[in-house]
């Protein structure tokens, strides 16, 4: 059994047609799993729906706590890309003996041309086979939490 | 370095608007990799573009030969689901010391609501981390070649 | 008030993922109207769900009869492109004092890259403002029924 | 011959994946015409790419001037919905003897689930058949410029 924690991020941004702005409503993860015809035995739990730039130390502590508390040993976390590495670091300090894979998207799933579906398939796969540890899976690649950074100019995660 | 062999299948079916039928043209794999913003270091090689029900023993021999010949040790094969297990068996007899992951789709990528992008992200991920062997990756799951069958009624791959 | 008669055609073709073939299920017209946020006051009535190459004289008679019977004077008919002109001719013989616009698609709506949504918006608009008569609306253009033919090589409707 | 003037609006909003914000780049109108397989004889001219809330009196004057100057007598203008009625009023004062149809979208075309393609098909159709005047075409409906308002709560254009 695997658990998916949803925290928001570009992955789940949607377009508010009355206000003409980006916003968050419900997570798209269940719809994406249906579209991907996923048969992975998993539970989806929404922890928060926020831009990762707005994520506080308290939010991170809550993510760590839930990862420690849950019975599953394979975990995927959907997360904004801007502070994904920071949350990975917090997880590395608090979670042991579990495989935790953070993933996200550069384009909102709702916008039709998203990398999110590709990344979700990738993250779920890495989470099932990698040894315990904290990882970031983006663009088909998987990085240990302490050897990755987001290149702010290109928007791409790179080995470090 | 990873190599993707394209053989056709539902994955790559397209709609021929003049004849009103399903057909094959060029593979969509490069476009899917762009959409997924894949940064996996890989080469795409089209071996054939056929429905897997039309695949002959000669076609299978060619797939096995190319898997043996190529220098890459991580291989993903896109393939029709109907005879994917049969090709996996042929690969198990001919390929050693390489990680070969077959994948496909239930819905053509070109039809907008495909499981193909999810499966491609998944297959590329499994191919990078699993030990040598022949596997089938569908719906977020990964099966050893000799413990899987396609349920013809539901269209789903199951452990056996 | 406007009435939309659904008869099938490429417009409504869908992909049968178990059999790997094109097929018909329910019409996509209501979903397309939702996507287009249509506020046209209309009723959708499915008369048949067939490829227009399979349409019989009896089927055409039924379409004519329903166009005559219904109270609405503005009518849109979704129809396969192959015999759209033939049905238009049958309508011209049987329907007077109503504006009937036939439309269709070269690519199924379900395939993501359809011309169907564009054509539906176009046909509904022509039906609201053109004088009584039988018309074919395709690709943003509108032709009187007796001055149009489908070019089988290009798939395009042309003035004649 | 018909002319399409592009001014921006939700229609053409796109997602800036580096900054995580909505922005404008090139117009999607040519791509939408290709998707709709439009065969309407037309020219696309981009006048500006702005949110209609940012449109100045000078911008409106420029739109009016171009509508007067161009040789075409059928004109479609893509425009943000928030001030579409205001621009329509400016056009009514400055343009005579031409059919001008303003249209827009509630959801950006680039987001996959847009009403834009439906509205574009509709606006091009109305522009070809309505008598000279200034109109707003949204959601399959067409309103004379002086009998329409946008309901800010529902986001819908209504007769007035």
Short mmCIF file of C-alpha atoms in Angstrom, two decimals, chain D residues 9-68:
data_model
loop_
_atom_site.label_atom_id
_atom_site.label_comp_id
_atom_site.label_asym_id
_atom_site.label_seq_id
_atom_site.Cartn_x
_atom_site.Cartn_y
_atom_site.Cartn_z
CA UNK D 9 -7.99 38.81 -23.15
CA UNK D 10 -8.55 35.48 -21.43
CA UNK D 11 -8.72 33.91 -24.90
CA UNK D 12 -4.98 34.24 -25.25
CA UNK D 13 -3.72 34.01 -21.69
CA UNK D 14 -0.99 31.47 -21.24
CA UNK D 15 0.91 30.00 -18.29
CA UNK D 16 4.41 31.27 -17.65
CA UNK D 17 6.05 28.19 -16.22
CA UNK D 18 9.16 29.94 -14.95
CA UNK D 19 7.27 32.59 -12.98
CA UNK D 20 4.19 30.49 -12.24
CA UNK D 21 1.86 33.24 -13.45
CA UNK D 22 -0.61 33.96 -16.20
CA UNK D 23 0.86 35.98 -19.02
CA UNK D 24 0.54 36.83 -22.70
CA UNK D 25 2.83 35.61 -25.45
CA UNK D 26 1.76 35.11 -29.06
CA UNK D 27 -1.91 34.77 -29.94
CA UNK D 28 -3.40 31.27 -30.22
CA UNK D 29 -5.87 32.34 -32.91
CA UNK D 30 -3.96 30.85 -35.88
CA UNK D 31 -3.56 27.55 -33.99
CA UNK D 32 -7.27 27.55 -33.14
CA UNK D 33 -8.17 28.15 -36.79
CA UNK D 34 -5.97 25.19 -37.74
CA UNK D 35 -7.59 23.00 -35.08
CA UNK D 36 -11.02 24.04 -36.32
CA UNK D 37 -9.81 23.35 -39.88
CA UNK D 38 -11.20 26.80 -40.71
CA UNK D 39 -11.51 27.53 -44.41
CA UNK D 40 -12.84 31.04 -43.92
CA UNK D 41 -10.91 33.46 -46.11
CA UNK D 42 -9.37 35.73 -43.50
CA UNK D 43 -6.39 37.70 -42.21
CA UNK D 44 -5.32 37.72 -38.54
CA UNK D 45 -3.84 40.97 -37.21
CA UNK D 46 -2.64 41.36 -33.64
CA UNK D 47 -3.32 44.89 -32.36
CA UNK D 48 -2.29 44.34 -28.75
CA UNK D 49 -2.00 41.51 -26.21
CA UNK D 50 -3.47 42.84 -23.00
CA UNK D 51 -5.97 42.16 -20.26
CA UNK D 52 -9.08 44.16 -21.17
CA UNK D 53 -9.04 45.72 -17.67
CA UNK D 54 -5.80 47.42 -18.74
CA UNK D 55 -7.22 48.75 -22.01
CA UNK D 56 -6.99 52.56 -22.32
CA UNK D 57 -9.03 55.04 -24.33
CA UNK D 58 -6.03 55.22 -26.67
CA UNK D 59 -6.11 51.43 -27.18
CA UNK D 60 -9.81 51.63 -28.01
CA UNK D 61 -9.23 54.47 -30.45
CA UNK D 62 -6.64 52.34 -32.21
CA UNK D 63 -9.07 49.42 -32.52
CA UNK D 64 -11.73 51.72 -33.98
CA UNK D 65 -9.23 53.25 -36.41
CA UNK D 66 -8.07 49.86 -37.69
CA UNK D 67 -11.68 48.72 -38.16
CA UNK D 68 -12.38 51.85 -40.21
#
